[in-house]
PDB file of C-alpha atoms in Angstrom:
ATOM      1  CA  MET A   1       7.340  20.965 -67.275  1.00  0.00           C
ATOM      2  CA  SER A   2       6.151  17.864 -65.435  1.00  0.00           C
ATOM      3  CA  ALA A   3       4.262  18.196 -62.170  1.00  0.00           C
ATOM      4  CA  VAL A   4       6.047  17.335 -58.947  1.00  0.00           C
ATOM      5  CA  THR A   5       4.746  14.052 -57.568  1.00  0.00           C
ATOM      6  CA  THR A   6       4.452  13.785 -53.808  1.00  0.00           C
ATOM      7  CA  PRO A   7       5.781  10.398 -52.662  1.00  0.00           C
ATOM      8  CA  PRO A   8       3.165   8.415 -50.765  1.00  0.00           C
ATOM      9  CA  ILE A   9       3.274   7.927 -47.031  1.00  0.00           C
ATOM     10  CA  ASP A  10       3.485   4.303 -45.891  1.00  0.00           C
ATOM     11  CA  LEU A  11       0.679   3.495 -43.445  1.00  0.00           C
ATOM     12  CA  TYR A  12       1.250   0.332 -41.416  1.00  0.00           C
ATOM     13  CA  TYR A  13      -2.325  -0.543 -40.610  1.00  0.00           C
ATOM     14  CA  TRP A  14      -5.016  -2.895 -39.440  1.00  0.00           C
ATOM     15  CA  THR A  15      -8.705  -2.285 -38.809  1.00  0.00           C
ATOM     16  CA  THR A  16      -8.703  -1.195 -35.169  1.00  0.00           C
ATOM     17  CA  PRO A  17      -9.797   2.069 -33.540  1.00  0.00           C
ATOM     18  CA  ASN A  18      -6.200   3.290 -33.443  1.00  0.00           C
ATOM     19  CA  GLY A  19      -5.645   2.245 -37.045  1.00  0.00           C
ATOM     20  CA  TRP A  20      -8.755   4.140 -38.113  1.00  0.00           C
ATOM     21  CA  LYS A  21      -7.432   7.340 -36.558  1.00  0.00           C
ATOM     22  CA  ALA A  22      -4.546   7.366 -39.027  1.00  0.00           C
ATOM     23  CA  SER A  23      -6.557   6.313 -42.088  1.00  0.00           C
ATOM     24  CA  ILE A  24      -9.191   8.978 -41.376  1.00  0.00           C
ATOM     25  CA  MET A  25      -6.555  11.695 -40.993  1.00  0.00           C
ATOM     26  CA  LEU A  26      -4.771  10.730 -44.198  1.00  0.00           C
ATOM     27  CA  GLU A  27      -8.074  10.764 -46.061  1.00  0.00           C
ATOM     28  CA  GLU A  28      -9.211  14.046 -44.520  1.00  0.00           C
ATOM     29  CA  CYS A  29      -5.907  15.684 -45.508  1.00  0.00           C
ATOM     30  CA  ALA A  30      -6.021  14.130 -49.013  1.00  0.00           C
ATOM     31  CA  LEU A  31      -2.430  12.954 -48.604  1.00  0.00           C
ATOM     32  CA  PRO A  32      -1.185  10.219 -50.946  1.00  0.00           C
ATOM     33  CA  TYR A  33      -0.457   7.030 -49.037  1.00  0.00           C
ATOM     34  CA  ARG A  34      -0.091   3.324 -49.464  1.00  0.00           C
ATOM     35  CA  MET A  35      -1.407   0.885 -46.928  1.00  0.00           C
ATOM     36  CA  VAL A  36       0.949  -1.768 -45.570  1.00  0.00           C
ATOM     37  CA  PRO A  37      -1.261  -4.405 -43.910  1.00  0.00           C
ATOM     38  CA  ILE A  38      -0.122  -5.703 -40.537  1.00  0.00           C
ATOM     39  CA  ASN A  39      -2.335  -8.676 -39.722  1.00  0.00           C
ATOM     40  CA  ILE A  40      -2.366  -8.523 -35.942  1.00  0.00           C
ATOM     41  CA  GLY A  41      -4.540 -11.642 -35.830  1.00  0.00           C
ATOM     42  CA  LYS A  42      -1.634 -13.602 -37.306  1.00  0.00           C
ATOM     43  CA  GLY A  43       1.089 -11.989 -35.216  1.00  0.00           C
ATOM     44  CA  ALA A  44       2.524  -9.754 -37.942  1.00  0.00           C
ATOM     45  CA  GLN A  45       3.101  -7.053 -35.322  1.00  0.00           C
ATOM     46  CA  THR A  46       5.915  -9.140 -33.831  1.00  0.00           C
ATOM     47  CA  ALA A  47       7.862  -9.508 -37.089  1.00  0.00           C
ATOM     48  CA  PRO A  48      11.361  -7.966 -36.972  1.00  0.00           C
ATOM     49  CA  ASP A  49      10.664  -5.728 -39.960  1.00  0.00           C
ATOM     50  CA  PHE A  50       7.654  -4.207 -38.223  1.00  0.00           C
ATOM     51  CA  LEU A  51       9.404  -3.876 -34.866  1.00  0.00           C
ATOM     52  CA  ALA A  52      12.049  -1.845 -36.679  1.00  0.00           C
ATOM     53  CA  VAL A  53       9.454   0.893 -37.257  1.00  0.00           C
ATOM     54  CA  SER A  54       7.290   0.244 -34.178  1.00  0.00           C
ATOM     55  CA  PRO A  55       9.422  -0.765 -31.179  1.00  0.00           C
ATOM     56  CA  HIS A  56       6.367  -1.602 -29.057  1.00  0.00           C
ATOM     57  CA  GLY A  57       4.821  -3.665 -31.854  1.00  0.00           C
ATOM     58  CA  LYS A  58       1.639  -1.620 -32.203  1.00  0.00           C
ATOM     59  CA  ILE A  59      -0.175  -0.225 -35.217  1.00  0.00           C
ATOM     60  CA  PRO A  60      -0.557   2.305 -36.700  1.00  0.00           C
ATOM     61  CA  VAL A  61       2.794   3.605 -37.918  1.00  0.00           C
ATOM     62  CA  ILE A  62       3.520   5.999 -40.748  1.00  0.00           C
ATOM     63  CA  VAL A  63       6.745   6.463 -42.665  1.00  0.00           C
ATOM     64  CA  ASP A  64       6.760   9.803 -44.456  1.00  0.00           C
ATOM     65  CA  PRO A  65       9.469  10.010 -47.141  1.00  0.00           C
ATOM     66  CA  ASP A  66       8.994  13.772 -47.201  1.00  0.00           C
ATOM     67  CA  GLY A  67       9.509  14.467 -43.522  1.00  0.00           C
ATOM     68  CA  PRO A  68      10.936  17.574 -41.835  1.00  0.00           C
ATOM     69  CA  GLY A  69      13.786  19.014 -43.878  1.00  0.00           C
ATOM     70  CA  GLY A  70      12.797  16.788 -46.790  1.00  0.00           C
ATOM     71  CA  THR A  71      14.163  13.637 -45.149  1.00  0.00           C
ATOM     72  CA  PRO A  72      12.123  10.550 -44.184  1.00  0.00           C
ATOM     73  CA  ILE A  73      10.597  10.238 -40.740  1.00  0.00           C
ATOM     74  CA  THR A  74       8.881   7.385 -38.918  1.00  0.00           C
ATOM     75  CA  VAL A  75       6.050   8.196 -36.510  1.00  0.00           C
ATOM     76  CA  PHE A  76       4.320   5.689 -34.255  1.00  0.00           C
ATOM     77  CA  GLU A  77       1.638   6.184 -31.574  1.00  0.00           C
ATOM     78  CA  SER A  78      -1.679   7.109 -33.160  1.00  0.00           C
ATOM     79  CA  ASN A  79      -2.133  10.522 -31.554  1.00  0.00           C
ATOM     80  CA  ALA A  80       1.456  11.494 -32.369  1.00  0.00           C
ATOM     81  CA  ILE A  81       0.624  10.615 -35.981  1.00  0.00           C
ATOM     82  CA  LEU A  82      -2.420  12.897 -35.835  1.00  0.00           C
ATOM     83  CA  GLN A  83      -0.348  15.771 -34.457  1.00  0.00           C
ATOM     84  CA  TYR A  84       2.443  15.250 -36.985  1.00  0.00           C
ATOM     85  CA  LEU A  85       0.131  15.191 -39.992  1.00  0.00           C
ATOM     86  CA  ALA A  86      -1.807  18.177 -38.665  1.00  0.00           C
ATOM     87  CA  ARG A  87       1.385  20.206 -38.358  1.00  0.00           C
ATOM     88  CA  LYS A  88       2.579  19.007 -41.761  1.00  0.00           C
ATOM     89  CA  THR A  89      -0.601  20.094 -43.508  1.00  0.00           C
ATOM     90  CA  GLY A  90      -1.818  22.928 -41.295  1.00  0.00           C
ATOM     91  CA  LEU A  91      -5.199  21.180 -41.034  1.00  0.00           C
ATOM     92  CA  PHE A  92      -7.479  20.208 -38.135  1.00  0.00           C
ATOM     93  CA  TYR A  93      -5.155  21.622 -35.430  1.00  0.00           C
ATOM     94  CA  PRO A  94      -5.633  25.300 -34.565  1.00  0.00           C
ATOM     95  CA  ALA A  95      -2.663  27.638 -34.711  1.00  0.00           C
ATOM     96  CA  GLU A  96      -3.871  29.801 -31.826  1.00  0.00           C
ATOM     97  CA  GLU A  97      -2.226  28.514 -28.651  1.00  0.00           C
ATOM     98  CA  ARG A  98      -5.245  28.382 -26.331  1.00  0.00           C
ATOM     99  CA  ALA A  99      -7.301  26.521 -28.916  1.00  0.00           C
ATOM    100  CA  ARG A 100      -4.403  24.135 -29.585  1.00  0.00           C
ATOM    101  CA  ILE A 101      -4.028  23.413 -25.871  1.00  0.00           C
ATOM    102  CA  THR A 102      -7.705  22.457 -25.727  1.00  0.00           C
ATOM    103  CA  VAL A 103      -7.174  19.992 -28.579  1.00  0.00           C
ATOM    104  CA  ASP A 104      -4.128  18.563 -26.790  1.00  0.00           C
ATOM    105  CA  ILE A 105      -6.112  18.147 -23.558  1.00  0.00           C
ATOM    106  CA  TRP A 106      -8.687  15.974 -25.295  1.00  0.00           C
ATOM    107  CA  LEU A 107      -6.025  14.063 -27.213  1.00  0.00           C
ATOM    108  CA  PHE A 108      -4.359  13.169 -23.922  1.00  0.00           C
ATOM    109  CA  TRP A 109      -7.752  12.381 -22.358  1.00  0.00           C
ATOM    110  CA  GLN A 110      -8.355   9.932 -25.157  1.00  0.00           C
ATOM    111  CA  ALA A 111      -4.881   8.385 -24.962  1.00  0.00           C
ATOM    112  CA  ALA A 112      -4.820   8.099 -21.166  1.00  0.00           C
ATOM    113  CA  ASN A 113      -8.459   7.352 -20.381  1.00  0.00           C
ATOM    114  CA  PHE A 114     -10.954   6.782 -23.182  1.00  0.00           C
ATOM    115  CA  GLY A 115      -8.913   4.415 -25.350  1.00  0.00           C
ATOM    116  CA  PRO A 116      -7.337   2.237 -22.631  1.00  0.00           C
ATOM    117  CA  THR A 117     -10.541   1.906 -20.607  1.00  0.00           C
ATOM    118  CA  LEU A 118     -12.692   1.076 -23.609  1.00  0.00           C
ATOM    119  CA  GLY A 119     -10.028  -1.343 -24.811  1.00  0.00           C
ATOM    120  CA  GLN A 120     -10.161  -3.209 -21.514  1.00  0.00           C
ATOM    121  CA  THR A 121     -13.955  -3.198 -21.720  1.00  0.00           C
ATOM    122  CA  HIS A 122     -13.757  -4.811 -25.165  1.00  0.00           C
ATOM    123  CA  HIS A 123     -11.335  -7.399 -23.822  1.00  0.00           C
ATOM    124  CA  PHE A 124     -13.269  -8.496 -20.762  1.00  0.00           C
ATOM    125  CA  ARG A 125     -16.709  -8.334 -22.392  1.00  0.00           C
ATOM    126  CA  ILE A 126     -15.813  -9.978 -25.731  1.00  0.00           C
ATOM    127  CA  TYR A 127     -12.368 -11.513 -26.010  1.00  0.00           C
ATOM    128  CA  ALA A 128     -11.378 -12.878 -22.590  1.00  0.00           C
ATOM    129  CA  SER A 129     -11.498 -16.679 -22.491  1.00  0.00           C
ATOM    130  CA  GLU A 130     -12.714 -16.467 -18.890  1.00  0.00           C
ATOM    131  CA  LYS A 131     -15.622 -14.140 -18.156  1.00  0.00           C
ATOM    132  CA  ILE A 132     -14.799 -12.306 -14.932  1.00  0.00           C
ATOM    133  CA  PRO A 133     -17.875 -10.447 -13.636  1.00  0.00           C
ATOM    134  CA  TYR A 134     -15.873  -8.040 -11.472  1.00  0.00           C
ATOM    135  CA  ALA A 135     -13.675  -6.944 -14.410  1.00  0.00           C
ATOM    136  CA  ILE A 136     -16.650  -6.642 -16.767  1.00  0.00           C
ATOM    137  CA  GLU A 137     -18.624  -4.548 -14.284  1.00  0.00           C
ATOM    138  CA  ARG A 138     -15.645  -2.401 -13.318  1.00  0.00           C
ATOM    139  CA  PHE A 139     -14.591  -1.470 -16.855  1.00  0.00           C
ATOM    140  CA  THR A 140     -18.154  -1.116 -18.158  1.00  0.00           C
ATOM    141  CA  ALA A 141     -18.938   1.318 -15.331  1.00  0.00           C
ATOM    142  CA  ALA A 142     -15.711   3.247 -15.961  1.00  0.00           C
ATOM    143  CA  THR A 143     -16.630   3.443 -19.644  1.00  0.00           C
ATOM    144  CA  THR A 144     -20.059   4.842 -18.759  1.00  0.00           C
ATOM    145  CA  LYS A 145     -18.395   7.573 -16.710  1.00  0.00           C
ATOM    146  CA  LEU A 146     -16.149   8.498 -19.641  1.00  0.00           C
ATOM    147  CA  TYR A 147     -19.121   8.714 -21.993  1.00  0.00           C
ATOM    148  CA  ALA A 148     -20.819  11.018 -19.491  1.00  0.00           C
ATOM    149  CA  THR A 149     -17.764  13.283 -19.536  1.00  0.00           C
ATOM    150  CA  LEU A 150     -17.758  13.316 -23.336  1.00  0.00           C
ATOM    151  CA  ASP A 151     -21.499  13.937 -23.475  1.00  0.00           C
ATOM    152  CA  ALA A 152     -21.180  16.944 -21.175  1.00  0.00           C
ATOM    153  CA  GLN A 153     -18.418  18.403 -23.348  1.00  0.00           C
ATOM    154  CA  LEU A 154     -20.447  17.870 -26.517  1.00  0.00           C
ATOM    155  CA  GLY A 155     -23.403  19.535 -24.859  1.00  0.00           C
ATOM    156  CA  ARG A 156     -21.325  22.713 -24.754  1.00  0.00           C
ATOM    157  CA  HIS A 157     -19.668  22.470 -28.169  1.00  0.00           C
ATOM    158  CA  ALA A 158     -20.375  21.032 -31.623  1.00  0.00           C
ATOM    159  CA  CYS A 159     -17.061  19.154 -31.602  1.00  0.00           C
ATOM    160  CA  VAL A 160     -14.890  17.677 -28.885  1.00  0.00           C
ATOM    161  CA  ALA A 161     -12.384  20.522 -28.541  1.00  0.00           C
ATOM    162  CA  GLY A 162     -14.720  23.375 -29.452  1.00  0.00           C
ATOM    163  CA  ASP A 163     -16.882  24.307 -32.381  1.00  0.00           C
ATOM    164  CA  GLU A 164     -14.370  23.284 -35.074  1.00  0.00           C
ATOM    165  CA  TYR A 165     -13.619  19.742 -36.238  1.00  0.00           C
ATOM    166  CA  THR A 166     -10.095  18.750 -35.157  1.00  0.00           C
ATOM    167  CA  ILE A 167      -7.824  15.796 -34.616  1.00  0.00           C
ATOM    168  CA  ALA A 168      -9.431  15.425 -31.172  1.00  0.00           C
ATOM    169  CA  ASP A 169     -12.611  14.271 -32.911  1.00  0.00           C
ATOM    170  CA  MET A 170     -10.609  11.868 -35.081  1.00  0.00           C
ATOM    171  CA  ALA A 171      -8.936  10.392 -32.000  1.00  0.00           C
ATOM    172  CA  ILE A 172     -12.164   9.738 -30.098  1.00  0.00           C
ATOM    173  CA  LEU A 173     -14.670   8.779 -32.812  1.00  0.00           C
ATOM    174  CA  PRO A 174     -13.206   5.358 -33.751  1.00  0.00           C
ATOM    175  CA  TRP A 175     -13.612   4.224 -30.147  1.00  0.00           C
ATOM    176  CA  ALA A 176     -16.977   5.884 -29.536  1.00  0.00           C
ATOM    177  CA  LYS A 177     -18.614   4.354 -32.589  1.00  0.00           C
ATOM    178  CA  LEU A 178     -18.233   0.930 -30.927  1.00  0.00           C
ATOM    179  CA  TRP A 179     -20.443   1.841 -27.946  1.00  0.00           C
ATOM    180  CA  GLU A 180     -22.598  -1.320 -28.245  1.00  0.00           C
ATOM    181  CA  ARG A 181     -19.567  -3.545 -27.731  1.00  0.00           C
ATOM    182  CA  GLN A 182     -18.831  -1.577 -24.584  1.00  0.00           C
ATOM    183  CA  GLY A 183     -22.213  -2.278 -23.000  1.00  0.00           C
ATOM    184  CA  GLN A 184     -23.405   1.309 -23.352  1.00  0.00           C
ATOM    185  CA  ASP A 185     -26.880   2.716 -23.971  1.00  0.00           C
ATOM    186  CA  ILE A 186     -26.192   5.510 -26.443  1.00  0.00           C
ATOM    187  CA  THR A 187     -29.614   7.062 -25.790  1.00  0.00           C
ATOM    188  CA  ALA A 188     -28.268   8.017 -22.366  1.00  0.00           C
ATOM    189  CA  PHE A 189     -25.703  10.212 -24.165  1.00  0.00           C
ATOM    190  CA  PRO A 190     -27.697  12.158 -26.770  1.00  0.00           C
ATOM    191  CA  ASN A 191     -24.928  14.661 -27.460  1.00  0.00           C
ATOM    192  CA  VAL A 192     -22.474  11.863 -28.182  1.00  0.00           C
ATOM    193  CA  ALA A 193     -25.005  10.098 -30.398  1.00  0.00           C
ATOM    194  CA  ALA A 194     -25.637  13.233 -32.470  1.00  0.00           C
ATOM    195  CA  TRP A 195     -21.900  13.924 -32.718  1.00  0.00           C
ATOM    196  CA  ILE A 196     -21.174  10.380 -33.918  1.00  0.00           C
ATOM    197  CA  ASP A 197     -23.781  10.797 -36.662  1.00  0.00           C
ATOM    198  CA  ARG A 198     -22.275  14.134 -37.740  1.00  0.00           C
ATOM    199  CA  MET A 199     -18.750  12.759 -37.799  1.00  0.00           C
ATOM    200  CA  LYS A 200     -19.713   9.601 -39.703  1.00  0.00           C
ATOM    201  CA  ALA A 201     -21.369  11.743 -42.370  1.00  0.00           C
ATOM    202  CA  ARG A 202     -18.007  13.247 -43.356  1.00  0.00           C
ATOM    203  CA  PRO A 203     -16.672  11.729 -46.620  1.00  0.00           C
ATOM    204  CA  GLY A 204     -13.105  11.562 -45.302  1.00  0.00           C
ATOM    205  CA  VAL A 205     -14.268   9.693 -42.214  1.00  0.00           C
ATOM    206  CA  GLN A 206     -16.254   7.275 -44.356  1.00  0.00           C
ATOM    207  CA  ARG A 207     -13.244   6.570 -46.557  1.00  0.00           C
ATOM    208  CA  GLY A 208     -11.003   6.085 -43.523  1.00  0.00           C
ATOM    209  CA  PHE A 209     -13.381   3.535 -42.025  1.00  0.00           C
ATOM    210  CA  ARG A 210     -13.724   1.716 -45.347  1.00  0.00           C
ATOM    211  CA  LEU A 211      -9.995   1.011 -45.647  1.00  0.00           C
ATOM    212  CA  LYS A 212      -9.796  -2.756 -45.213  1.00  0.00           C
ATOM    213  CA  PRO A 213      -6.786  -4.928 -45.998  1.00  0.00           C
ATOM    214  CA  ASP A 214      -7.180  -8.372 -47.441  1.00  0.00           C
ATOM    215  CA  PRO A 215      -6.429 -10.731 -44.511  1.00  0.00           C
ATOM    216  CA  GLU A 216      -4.338 -12.868 -46.849  1.00  0.00           C
ATOM    217  CA  GLU A 217      -2.526  -9.944 -48.431  1.00  0.00           C
ATOM    218  CA  ALA A 218       1.255  -9.964 -48.080  1.00  0.00           C
ATOM    219  CA  PRO A 219       2.519  -7.121 -50.304  1.00  0.00           C
ATOM    220  CA  PRO A 220       1.403  -3.551 -49.595  1.00  0.00           C
ATOM    221  CA  GLY A 221      -2.035  -2.525 -50.693  1.00  0.00           C
ATOM    222  CA  ARG A 222      -2.346   0.936 -52.156  1.00  0.00           C
ATOM    223  CA  ARG A 223      -4.691   3.822 -51.575  1.00  0.00           C
ATOM    224  CA  GLU A 224      -3.969   7.183 -53.091  1.00  0.00           C
ATOM    225  CA  PRO A 225      -6.675   9.839 -52.738  1.00  0.00           C
TER     226      PRO A 225
END
């Protein structure tokens, strides 16, 4: 009797902090997937085919052919992808309600505060054609405050949402590892620095960060753990 082959999940992806969240989770869960490169530097996120799966034109997106009830499902928004895959596999998302709420709190903290603020810091410090001192100072200072909040939490626990590694860590790490670009002194946040080192030592995290599309690639790449 032949073994049942699990169809791969399509991962619409580019190398950004939000893209890394999805690639890390897929690697950590050892789910078969194929990478569909969306070159955001060339405007691929505005193509009609991509907007059909991501109405807001943002990566990452996954299309799981084996969704709930055995029918395909499309999931966009990076933290929704983390929650979906965690529920699908039963991994990295505690079943006990209080523990799950704690994970959700930090997922929303990342989505509402850490990611957007650090993204604006990247923009005004690195990408903006006009350097605006007020914007740079404002967002850099706000980023420092967020790192202080994270450092305090990691002073109490080994991982972001407690002592177990969860999707909350996967959501925050891809942004936190870019602290230099955000004008931060990581030595001021020793708990964050130690946590980053621990997270980056995980093989699944390393594989997720290594996933890099060819900028000239048109057809889907493929990565099947």
